[in-house]
Coordinates of C-alpha atoms and ligand atoms in Angstrom, one line a residue:
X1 CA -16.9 8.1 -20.6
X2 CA -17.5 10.0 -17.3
X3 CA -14.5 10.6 -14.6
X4 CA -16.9 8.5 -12.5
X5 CA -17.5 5.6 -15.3
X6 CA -16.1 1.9 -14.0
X7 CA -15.3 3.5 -10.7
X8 CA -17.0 1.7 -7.1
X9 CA -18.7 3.7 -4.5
X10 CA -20.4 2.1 -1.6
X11 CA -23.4 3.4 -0.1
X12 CA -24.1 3.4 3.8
X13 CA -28.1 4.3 3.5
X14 CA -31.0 2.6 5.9
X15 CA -33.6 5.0 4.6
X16 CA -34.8 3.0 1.7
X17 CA -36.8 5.2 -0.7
X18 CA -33.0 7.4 -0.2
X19 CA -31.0 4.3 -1.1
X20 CA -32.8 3.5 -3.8
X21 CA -33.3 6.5 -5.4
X22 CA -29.3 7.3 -4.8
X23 CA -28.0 3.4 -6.3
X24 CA -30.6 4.0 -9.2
X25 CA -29.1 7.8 -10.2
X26 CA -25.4 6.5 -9.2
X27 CA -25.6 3.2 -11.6
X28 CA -27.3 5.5 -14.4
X29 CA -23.4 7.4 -13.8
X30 CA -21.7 4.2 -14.5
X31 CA -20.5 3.7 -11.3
X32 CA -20.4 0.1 -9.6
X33 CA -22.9 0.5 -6.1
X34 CA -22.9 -1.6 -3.5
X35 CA -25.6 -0.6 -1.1
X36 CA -25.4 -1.6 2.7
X37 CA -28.5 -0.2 5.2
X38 CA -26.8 -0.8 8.8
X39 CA -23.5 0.1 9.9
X40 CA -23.0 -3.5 10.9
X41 CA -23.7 -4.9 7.3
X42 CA -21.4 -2.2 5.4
X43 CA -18.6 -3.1 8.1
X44 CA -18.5 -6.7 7.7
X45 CA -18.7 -5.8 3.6
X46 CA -15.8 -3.6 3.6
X47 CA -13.5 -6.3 5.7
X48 CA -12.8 -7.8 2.6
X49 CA -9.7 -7.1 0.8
X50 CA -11.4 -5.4 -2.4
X51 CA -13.1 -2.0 -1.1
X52 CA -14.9 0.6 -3.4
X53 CA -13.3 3.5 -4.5
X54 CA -15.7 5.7 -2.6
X55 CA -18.1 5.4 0.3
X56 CA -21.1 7.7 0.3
X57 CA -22.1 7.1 4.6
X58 CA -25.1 8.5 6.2
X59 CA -24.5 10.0 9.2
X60 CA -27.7 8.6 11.3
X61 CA -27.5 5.1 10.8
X62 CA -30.2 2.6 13.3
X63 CA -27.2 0.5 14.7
X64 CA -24.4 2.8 14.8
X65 CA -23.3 6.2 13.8
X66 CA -21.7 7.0 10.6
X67 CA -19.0 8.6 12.8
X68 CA -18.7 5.0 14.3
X69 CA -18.1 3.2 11.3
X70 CA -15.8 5.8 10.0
X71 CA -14.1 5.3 13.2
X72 CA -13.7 1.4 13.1
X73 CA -12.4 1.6 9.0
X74 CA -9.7 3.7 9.9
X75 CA -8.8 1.6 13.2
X76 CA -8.7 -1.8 10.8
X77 CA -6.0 -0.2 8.6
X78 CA -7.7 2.7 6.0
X79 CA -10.9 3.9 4.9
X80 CA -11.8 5.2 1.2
X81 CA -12.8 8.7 0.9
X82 CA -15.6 9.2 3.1
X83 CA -18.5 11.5 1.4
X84 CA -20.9 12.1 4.8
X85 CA -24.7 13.0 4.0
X86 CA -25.8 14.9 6.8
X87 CA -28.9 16.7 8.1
X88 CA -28.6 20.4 8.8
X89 CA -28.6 19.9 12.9
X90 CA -25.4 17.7 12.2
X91 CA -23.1 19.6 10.9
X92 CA -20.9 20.0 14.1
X93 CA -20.5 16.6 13.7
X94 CA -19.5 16.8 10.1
X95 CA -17.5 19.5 10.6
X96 CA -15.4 17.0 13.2
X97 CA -15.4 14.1 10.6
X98 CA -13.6 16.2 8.4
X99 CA -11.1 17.2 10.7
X100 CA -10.8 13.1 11.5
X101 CA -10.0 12.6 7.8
X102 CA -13.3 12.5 6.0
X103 CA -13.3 13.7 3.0
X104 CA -16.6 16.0 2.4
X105 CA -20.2 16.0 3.3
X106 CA -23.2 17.1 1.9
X107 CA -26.2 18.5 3.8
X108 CA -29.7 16.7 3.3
X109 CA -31.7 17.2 0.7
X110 CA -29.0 17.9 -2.5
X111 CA -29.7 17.7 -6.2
X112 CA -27.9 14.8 -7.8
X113 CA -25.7 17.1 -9.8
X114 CA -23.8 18.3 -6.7
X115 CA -23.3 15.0 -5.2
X116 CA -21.7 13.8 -8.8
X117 CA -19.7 16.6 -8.7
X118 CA -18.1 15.8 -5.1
X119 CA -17.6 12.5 -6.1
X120 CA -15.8 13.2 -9.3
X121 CA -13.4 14.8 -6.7
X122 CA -12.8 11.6 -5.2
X123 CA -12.8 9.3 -7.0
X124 CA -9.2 8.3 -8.4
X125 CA -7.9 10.0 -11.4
X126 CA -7.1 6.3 -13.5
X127 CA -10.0 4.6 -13.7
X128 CA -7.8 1.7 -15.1
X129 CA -5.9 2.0 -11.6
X130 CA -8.6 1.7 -9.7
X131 CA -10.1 -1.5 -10.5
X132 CA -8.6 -4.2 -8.5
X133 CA -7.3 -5.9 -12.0
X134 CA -5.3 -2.6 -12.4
X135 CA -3.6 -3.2 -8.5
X136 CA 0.2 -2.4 -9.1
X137 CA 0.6 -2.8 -5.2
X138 CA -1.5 -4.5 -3.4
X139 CA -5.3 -5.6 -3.0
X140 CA -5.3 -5.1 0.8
X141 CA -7.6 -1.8 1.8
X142 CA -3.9 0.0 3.1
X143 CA -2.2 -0.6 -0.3
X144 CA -5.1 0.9 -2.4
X145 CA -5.1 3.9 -0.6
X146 CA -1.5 4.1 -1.5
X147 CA -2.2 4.0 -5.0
X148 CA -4.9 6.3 -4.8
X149 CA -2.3 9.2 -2.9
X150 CA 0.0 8.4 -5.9
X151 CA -1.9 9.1 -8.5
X152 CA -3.0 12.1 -6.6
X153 CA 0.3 13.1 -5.9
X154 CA 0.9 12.3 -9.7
X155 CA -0.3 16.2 -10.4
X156 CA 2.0 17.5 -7.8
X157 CA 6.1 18.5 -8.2
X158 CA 7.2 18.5 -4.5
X159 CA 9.6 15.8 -3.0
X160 CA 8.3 12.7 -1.8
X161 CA 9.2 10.4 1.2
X162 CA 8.8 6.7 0.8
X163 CA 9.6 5.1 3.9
X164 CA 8.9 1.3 4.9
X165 CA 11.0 -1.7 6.4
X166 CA 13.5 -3.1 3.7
X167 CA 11.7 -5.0 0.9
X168 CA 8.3 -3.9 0.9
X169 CA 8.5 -2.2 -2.2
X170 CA 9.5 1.4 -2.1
X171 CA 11.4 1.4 -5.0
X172 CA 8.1 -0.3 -6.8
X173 CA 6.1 2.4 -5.5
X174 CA 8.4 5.0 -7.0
X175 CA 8.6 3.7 -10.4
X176 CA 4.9 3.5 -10.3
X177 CA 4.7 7.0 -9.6
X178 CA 7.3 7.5 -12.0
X179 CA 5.1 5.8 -14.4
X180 CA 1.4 7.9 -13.4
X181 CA 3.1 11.3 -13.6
X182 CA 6.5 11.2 -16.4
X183 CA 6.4 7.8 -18.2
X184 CA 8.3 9.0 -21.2
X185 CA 10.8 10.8 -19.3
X186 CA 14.0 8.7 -16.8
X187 CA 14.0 7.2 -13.9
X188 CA 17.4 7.5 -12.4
X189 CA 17.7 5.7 -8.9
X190 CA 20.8 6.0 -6.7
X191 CA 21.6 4.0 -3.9
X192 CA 23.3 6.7 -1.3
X193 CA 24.3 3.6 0.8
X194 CA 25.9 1.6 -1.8
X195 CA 28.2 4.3 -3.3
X196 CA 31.3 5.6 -1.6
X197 CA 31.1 8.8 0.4
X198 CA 33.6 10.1 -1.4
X199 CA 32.4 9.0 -5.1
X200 CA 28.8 10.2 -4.4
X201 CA 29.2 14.0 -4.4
X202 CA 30.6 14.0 -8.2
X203 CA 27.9 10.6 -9.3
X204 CA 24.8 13.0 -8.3
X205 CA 25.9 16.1 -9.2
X206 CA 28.7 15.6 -12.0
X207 CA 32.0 17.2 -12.8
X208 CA 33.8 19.2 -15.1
X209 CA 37.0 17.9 -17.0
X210 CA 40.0 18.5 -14.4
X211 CA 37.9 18.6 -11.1
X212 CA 39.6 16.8 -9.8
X213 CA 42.5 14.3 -10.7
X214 CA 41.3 11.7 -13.0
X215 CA 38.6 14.1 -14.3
X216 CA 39.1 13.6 -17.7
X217 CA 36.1 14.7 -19.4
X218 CA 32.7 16.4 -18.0
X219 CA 30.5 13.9 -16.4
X220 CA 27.4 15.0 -16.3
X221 CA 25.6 12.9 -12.3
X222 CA 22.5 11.7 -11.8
X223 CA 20.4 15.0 -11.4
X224 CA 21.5 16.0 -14.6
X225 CA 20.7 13.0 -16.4
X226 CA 17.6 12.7 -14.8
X227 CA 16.1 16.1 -16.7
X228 CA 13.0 16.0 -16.0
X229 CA 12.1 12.6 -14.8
X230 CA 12.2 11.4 -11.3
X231 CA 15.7 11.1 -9.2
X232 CA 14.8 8.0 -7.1
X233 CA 17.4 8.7 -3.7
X234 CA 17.4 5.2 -1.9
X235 CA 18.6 4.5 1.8
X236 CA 18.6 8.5 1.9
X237 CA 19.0 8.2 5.6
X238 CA 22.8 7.4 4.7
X239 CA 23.4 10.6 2.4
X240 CA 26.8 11.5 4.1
X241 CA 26.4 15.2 5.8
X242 CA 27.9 17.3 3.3
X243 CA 26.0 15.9 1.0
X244 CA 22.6 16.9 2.8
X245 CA 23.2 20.3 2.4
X246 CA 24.0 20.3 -1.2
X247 CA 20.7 18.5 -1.5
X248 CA 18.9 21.2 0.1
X249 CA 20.3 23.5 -2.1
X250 CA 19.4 21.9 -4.7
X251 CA 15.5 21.5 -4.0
X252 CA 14.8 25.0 -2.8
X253 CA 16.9 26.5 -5.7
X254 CA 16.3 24.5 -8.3
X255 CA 19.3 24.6 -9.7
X256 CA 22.9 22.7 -8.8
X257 CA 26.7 23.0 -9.8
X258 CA 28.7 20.1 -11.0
X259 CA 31.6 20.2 -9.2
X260 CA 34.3 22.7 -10.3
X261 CA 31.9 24.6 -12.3
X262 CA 30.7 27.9 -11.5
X263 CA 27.8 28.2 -13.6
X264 CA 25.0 26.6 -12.4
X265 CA 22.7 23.7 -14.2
X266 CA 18.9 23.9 -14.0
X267 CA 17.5 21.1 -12.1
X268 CA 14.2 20.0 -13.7
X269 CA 13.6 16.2 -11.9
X270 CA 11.5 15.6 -9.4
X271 CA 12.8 13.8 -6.3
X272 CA 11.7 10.9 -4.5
X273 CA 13.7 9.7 -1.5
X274 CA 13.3 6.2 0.7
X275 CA 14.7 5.7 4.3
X276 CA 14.0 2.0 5.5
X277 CA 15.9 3.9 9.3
X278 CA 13.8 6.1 11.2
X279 CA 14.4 10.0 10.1
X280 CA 13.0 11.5 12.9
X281 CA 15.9 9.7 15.1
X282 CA 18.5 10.3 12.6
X283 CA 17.6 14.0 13.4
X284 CA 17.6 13.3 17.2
X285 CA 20.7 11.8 16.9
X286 CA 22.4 14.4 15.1
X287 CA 23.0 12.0 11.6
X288 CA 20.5 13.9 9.4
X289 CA 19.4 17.6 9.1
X290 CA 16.8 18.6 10.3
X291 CA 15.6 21.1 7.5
X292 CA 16.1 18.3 4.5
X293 CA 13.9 16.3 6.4
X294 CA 11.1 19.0 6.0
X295 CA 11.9 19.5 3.1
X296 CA 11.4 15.9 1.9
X297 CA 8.7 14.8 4.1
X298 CA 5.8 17.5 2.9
X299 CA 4.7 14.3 1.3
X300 CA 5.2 11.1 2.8
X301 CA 3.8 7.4 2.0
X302 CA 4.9 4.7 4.6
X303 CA 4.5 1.3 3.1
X304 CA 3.4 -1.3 6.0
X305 CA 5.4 -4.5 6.9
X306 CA 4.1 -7.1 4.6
X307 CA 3.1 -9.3 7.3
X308 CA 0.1 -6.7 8.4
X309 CA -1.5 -7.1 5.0
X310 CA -2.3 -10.7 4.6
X311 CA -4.8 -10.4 1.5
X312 CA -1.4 -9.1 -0.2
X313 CA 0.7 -12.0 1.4
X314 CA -2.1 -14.6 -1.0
X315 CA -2.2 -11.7 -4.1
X316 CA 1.4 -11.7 -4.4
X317 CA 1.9 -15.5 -4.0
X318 CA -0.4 -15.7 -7.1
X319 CA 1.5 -13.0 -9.3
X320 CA 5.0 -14.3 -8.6
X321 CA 4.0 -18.2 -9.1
X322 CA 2.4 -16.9 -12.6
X323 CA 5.4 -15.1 -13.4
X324 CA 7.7 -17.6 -12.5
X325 CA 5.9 -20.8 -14.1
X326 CA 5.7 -18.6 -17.3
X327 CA 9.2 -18.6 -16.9
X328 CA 9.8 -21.9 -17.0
X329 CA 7.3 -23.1 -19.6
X330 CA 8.9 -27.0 -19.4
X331 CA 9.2 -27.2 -15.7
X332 CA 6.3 -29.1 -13.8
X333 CA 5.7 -26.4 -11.3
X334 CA 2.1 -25.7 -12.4
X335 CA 0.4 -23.6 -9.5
X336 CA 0.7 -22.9 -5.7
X337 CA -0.8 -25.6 -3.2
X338 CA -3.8 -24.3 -0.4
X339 CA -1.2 -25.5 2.0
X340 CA 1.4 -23.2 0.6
X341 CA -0.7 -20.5 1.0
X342 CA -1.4 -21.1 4.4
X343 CA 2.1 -21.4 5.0
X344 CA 2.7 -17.8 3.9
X345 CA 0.1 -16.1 5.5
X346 CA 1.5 -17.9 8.7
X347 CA 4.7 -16.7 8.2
X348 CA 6.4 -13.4 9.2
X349 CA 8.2 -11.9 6.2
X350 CA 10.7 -10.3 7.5
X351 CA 12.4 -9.7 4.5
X352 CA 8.7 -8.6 2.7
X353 CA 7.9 -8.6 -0.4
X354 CA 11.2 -8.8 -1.6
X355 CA 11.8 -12.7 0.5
X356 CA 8.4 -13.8 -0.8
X357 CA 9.2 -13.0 -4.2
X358 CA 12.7 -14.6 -3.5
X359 CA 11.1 -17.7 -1.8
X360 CA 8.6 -18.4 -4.8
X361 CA 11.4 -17.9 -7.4
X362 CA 13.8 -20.6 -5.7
X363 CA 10.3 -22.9 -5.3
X364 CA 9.3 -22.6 -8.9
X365 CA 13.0 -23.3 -10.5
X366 CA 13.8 -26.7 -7.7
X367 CA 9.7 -27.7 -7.4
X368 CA 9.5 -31.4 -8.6
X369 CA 5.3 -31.8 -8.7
X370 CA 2.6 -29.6 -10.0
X371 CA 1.6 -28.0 -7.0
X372 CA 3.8 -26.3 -5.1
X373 CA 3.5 -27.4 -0.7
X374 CA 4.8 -25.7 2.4
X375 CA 8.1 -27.9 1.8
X376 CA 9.2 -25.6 -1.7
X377 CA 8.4 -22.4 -0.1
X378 CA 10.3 -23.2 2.9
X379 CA 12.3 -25.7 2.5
X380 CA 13.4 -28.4 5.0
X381 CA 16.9 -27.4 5.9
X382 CA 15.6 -24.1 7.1
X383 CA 12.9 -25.9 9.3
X384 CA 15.4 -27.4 11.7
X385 CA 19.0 -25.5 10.2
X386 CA 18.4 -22.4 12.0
X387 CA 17.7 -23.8 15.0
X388 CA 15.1 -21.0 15.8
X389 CA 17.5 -17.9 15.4
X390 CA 16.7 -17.8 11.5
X391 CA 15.4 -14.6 10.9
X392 CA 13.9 -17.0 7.5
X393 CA 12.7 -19.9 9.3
X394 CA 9.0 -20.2 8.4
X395 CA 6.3 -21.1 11.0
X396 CA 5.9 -25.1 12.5
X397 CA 3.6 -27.0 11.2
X398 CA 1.1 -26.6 14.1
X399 CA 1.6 -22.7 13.7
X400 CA 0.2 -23.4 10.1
X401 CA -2.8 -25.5 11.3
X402 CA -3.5 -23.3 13.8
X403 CA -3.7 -20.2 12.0
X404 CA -5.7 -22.2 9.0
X405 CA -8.1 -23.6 12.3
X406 CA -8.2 -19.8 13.4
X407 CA -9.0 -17.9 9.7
X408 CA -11.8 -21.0 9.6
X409 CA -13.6 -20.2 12.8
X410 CA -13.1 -16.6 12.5
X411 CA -15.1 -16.5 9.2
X412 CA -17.9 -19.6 10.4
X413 CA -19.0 -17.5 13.4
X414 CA -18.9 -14.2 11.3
X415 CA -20.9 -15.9 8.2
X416 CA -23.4 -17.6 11.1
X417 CA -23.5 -13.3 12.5
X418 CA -22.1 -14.5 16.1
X419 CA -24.2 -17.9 16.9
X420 CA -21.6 -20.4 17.4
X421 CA -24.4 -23.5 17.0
X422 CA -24.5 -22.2 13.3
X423 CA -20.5 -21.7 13.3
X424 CA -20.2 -25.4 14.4
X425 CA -22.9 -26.4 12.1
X426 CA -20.9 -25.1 9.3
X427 CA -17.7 -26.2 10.0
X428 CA -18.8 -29.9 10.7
X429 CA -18.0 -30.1 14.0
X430 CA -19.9 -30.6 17.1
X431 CA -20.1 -27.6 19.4
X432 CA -18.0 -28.6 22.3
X433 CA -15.0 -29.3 19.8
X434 CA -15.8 -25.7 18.4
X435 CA -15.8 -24.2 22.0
X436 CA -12.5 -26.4 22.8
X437 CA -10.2 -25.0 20.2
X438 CA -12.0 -21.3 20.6
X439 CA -10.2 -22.0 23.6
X440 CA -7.3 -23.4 22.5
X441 CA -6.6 -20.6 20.1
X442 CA -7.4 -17.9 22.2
X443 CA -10.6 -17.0 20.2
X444 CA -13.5 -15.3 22.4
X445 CA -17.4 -15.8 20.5
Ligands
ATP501 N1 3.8 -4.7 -5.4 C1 4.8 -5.5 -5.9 N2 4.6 -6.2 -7.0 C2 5.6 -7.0 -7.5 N3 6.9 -7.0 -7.0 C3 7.1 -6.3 -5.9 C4 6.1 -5.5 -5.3 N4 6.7 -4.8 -4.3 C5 8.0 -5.3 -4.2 N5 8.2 -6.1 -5.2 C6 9.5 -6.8 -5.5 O1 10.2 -7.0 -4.2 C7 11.5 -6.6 -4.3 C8 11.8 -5.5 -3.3 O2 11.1 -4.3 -3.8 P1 11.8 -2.9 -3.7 O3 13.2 -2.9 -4.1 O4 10.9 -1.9 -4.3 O5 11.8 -2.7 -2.1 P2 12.4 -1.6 -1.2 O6 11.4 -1.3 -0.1 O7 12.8 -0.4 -2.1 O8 13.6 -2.3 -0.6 P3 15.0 -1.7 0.1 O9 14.5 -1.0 1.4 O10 15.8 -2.9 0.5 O11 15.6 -0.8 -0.9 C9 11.8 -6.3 -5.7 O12 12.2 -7.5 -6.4 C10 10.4 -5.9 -6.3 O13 10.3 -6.2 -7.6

């Protein structure tokens, strides 16, 4: 099997003897091709949660320039690597896609061979990873391009920085790096918040009998026991001060000493720190140094607020409610109800992924009829209990309907391209009633 084998690529082509000719030579490769002609067309194909691994865009396209859509991917949340054909007199404009994130061009015409080989460089390393059946994360277009840096950053041995609001997964996301790049070695994780300030010094680095009193025995910390797997530093925005720079020490030289030792111990792990606070104002504020934070942050992965990716919001529903009916074979919770699905995708998640999972375990294990409604997710003492100031409390009912009435519309008048007579037409209701609740909702044709 190729690198390229089982992987997507989509192809942004109006010239059809090109397009052609490309998807024919591309599908003999193995690869999946999806082949759009106008800027428009690709656009409107890529808006849906599953994208291709890789796009292959023209640059000269008859409704819009390659440039453009580029442009508008990145603007709705992340783009695949962008391969740009381009004709010789376009390369100033190549040379400013790559600067905007693109991630090659070729110039027009090229032998087969060389575009295989730039895509090869593209594509992701798994090829079981990159199908959407292999999504560890998320299906949403953000969330792929996650996994994709992973496994890139898979090869590499620097720190990295996961950082993301509480619950969205950053420890996930760190095992699953864990699990790319050192599966058979350990992941040790520490929670620098959750340990004492004055326990933590001798937990990561260890101690030797008679440190200090009560030292018994040697007691070898975390980043010795971690040899040469992956030190997983949670909440590292709380890492007390003194702390910070024996951490620094540690990355640039390698090496550490457990306390009241003066040899020192070979440090072998990689690290991987999460902050859910901001760093940058840590710094400001004087909290966090400065030069750890440069030092951890040469590769950083932000995780977005669950609530930005919906098509996760539905994809995690499904894998938690499978989990969790599996787990409770004799129970009659058999599936999730449309409702309920609507209900989460209305709702905020402030707690992320973490809540939902929460929310669908509690619905699962209480649930008294097959499918699971709005009602089990968010249950009724929390609808009126809170009395608004729940951070918890899931959206009205009317908040549902209307963002089930908005979703609806939204996709009529894209599937009838803009004309809201076909939009009406199939949605079953008359146009006036269309036009009123555009209104309503705040929708503009
Ligand atoms: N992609 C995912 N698939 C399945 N479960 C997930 C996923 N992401 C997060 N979870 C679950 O959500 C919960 C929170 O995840 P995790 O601990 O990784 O979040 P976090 O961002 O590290 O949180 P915190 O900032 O509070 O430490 C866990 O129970 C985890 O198993």
């Amino acid at each position: 099997m190729t690198v390229l084998e089982r992987h997507s690529v989509g192809l942004i082509e109006d010239d059809p003897v090109m397009g052609e000719s490309l998807t024919q030579g591309l599908t003999l490769e193995g690869l999946q091709v999806s082949w759009w002609q106008s800027g428009a067309e690709a656009l409107k194909a890529l808006s849906r949660p599953v994208v291709p691994d890789v796009l292959i865009c023209d640059i000269r396209l008859p409704d819009m320039s390659g440039e453009a859509v580029f442009e508008a991917l990145v603007r709705a949340g992340g783009s695949p690597p962008v391969l740009f054909m381009t004709a010789y007199g376009d390369i100033d404009q190549a040379v400013r896609l790559m600067r905007a994130g693109a991630a090659d061009y070729l110039t027009k015409p090229f032998e087969m061979g060389t575009l295989l080989g730039r895509l090869a460089a593209l594509v992701p390393g798994d090829a079981s990873t990159a199908a959407t059946d292999g999504a560890v994360l998320g299906v949403s277009p953000v969330m792929r391009i996650l996994e994709r840096d992973l496994s890139r950053l898979a090869g590499a041995s620097g720190p990295v920085l996961i950082t993301g609001e509480t619950g969205v997964g950053k420890e996930v996301c760190a095992r699953h790096l864990h699990h790319l790049s050192r599966p058979g070695a350990p992941f040790i994780a520490v929670n620098c918040a959750a340990i004492p300030a004055d326990l933590l010094e001798s937990e990561i680095f260890g101690h030797e009998k008679g440190a200090f009193t009560g030292a018994a025995a040697r007691h070898p910390g975390y980043a010795e026991r971690a040899r040469d797997g992956i030190l997983f530093l949670d909440e590292i925005g709380d890492l007390p001060p003194a702390l910070q720079g024996k951490l620094l020490r540690l990355l640039e030289e390698r090496a550490f000493h457990r306390l009241g030792a003066t040899a020192p111990v070979p440090f072998r792990a990689r690290v991987v720190a999460a902050t859910n606070t901001d760093l940058p104002t840590a710094v400001a504020e004087g909290r966090f140094r400065a030069d750890l934070m440069y030092r951890l942050n040469t590769f950083t992965l932000d995780i977005p607020p669950l609530r930005t990716r919906p098509e996760d919001t539905g994809w995690l529903l499904d894998r938690f409610v499978t989990r969790f009916v599996a787990e409770h074979p004799d129970g009659p919770v058999r599936g999730v109800g449309a409702l309920a699905e609507e209900a989460a995708r209305a709702h905020d998640w402030p707690g992320n992924v973490r809540e939902l999972r929460n929310r669908v375990e509690r619905a699962v294990a209480m649930g008294l009829s097959p499918w699971l409604g709005p009602a089990d997710l968010f249950p009724p003492a929390r609808w009126t209990g809170g009395g608004g100031a729940d951070p918890e409390a899931p959206a009205a009912l009317a908040d549902i309907r209307d963002a089930a009435e908005r979703r609806a519309i939204e996709g009529a008048i894209r599937d009838a391209d803009g004309q809201l007579r076909e939009a009406a037409r199939l949605l079953g209701i008359s146009r006036t009633t269309l036009w009123e609740k555009m209104r309503r909702l705040g929708l503009s044709g």
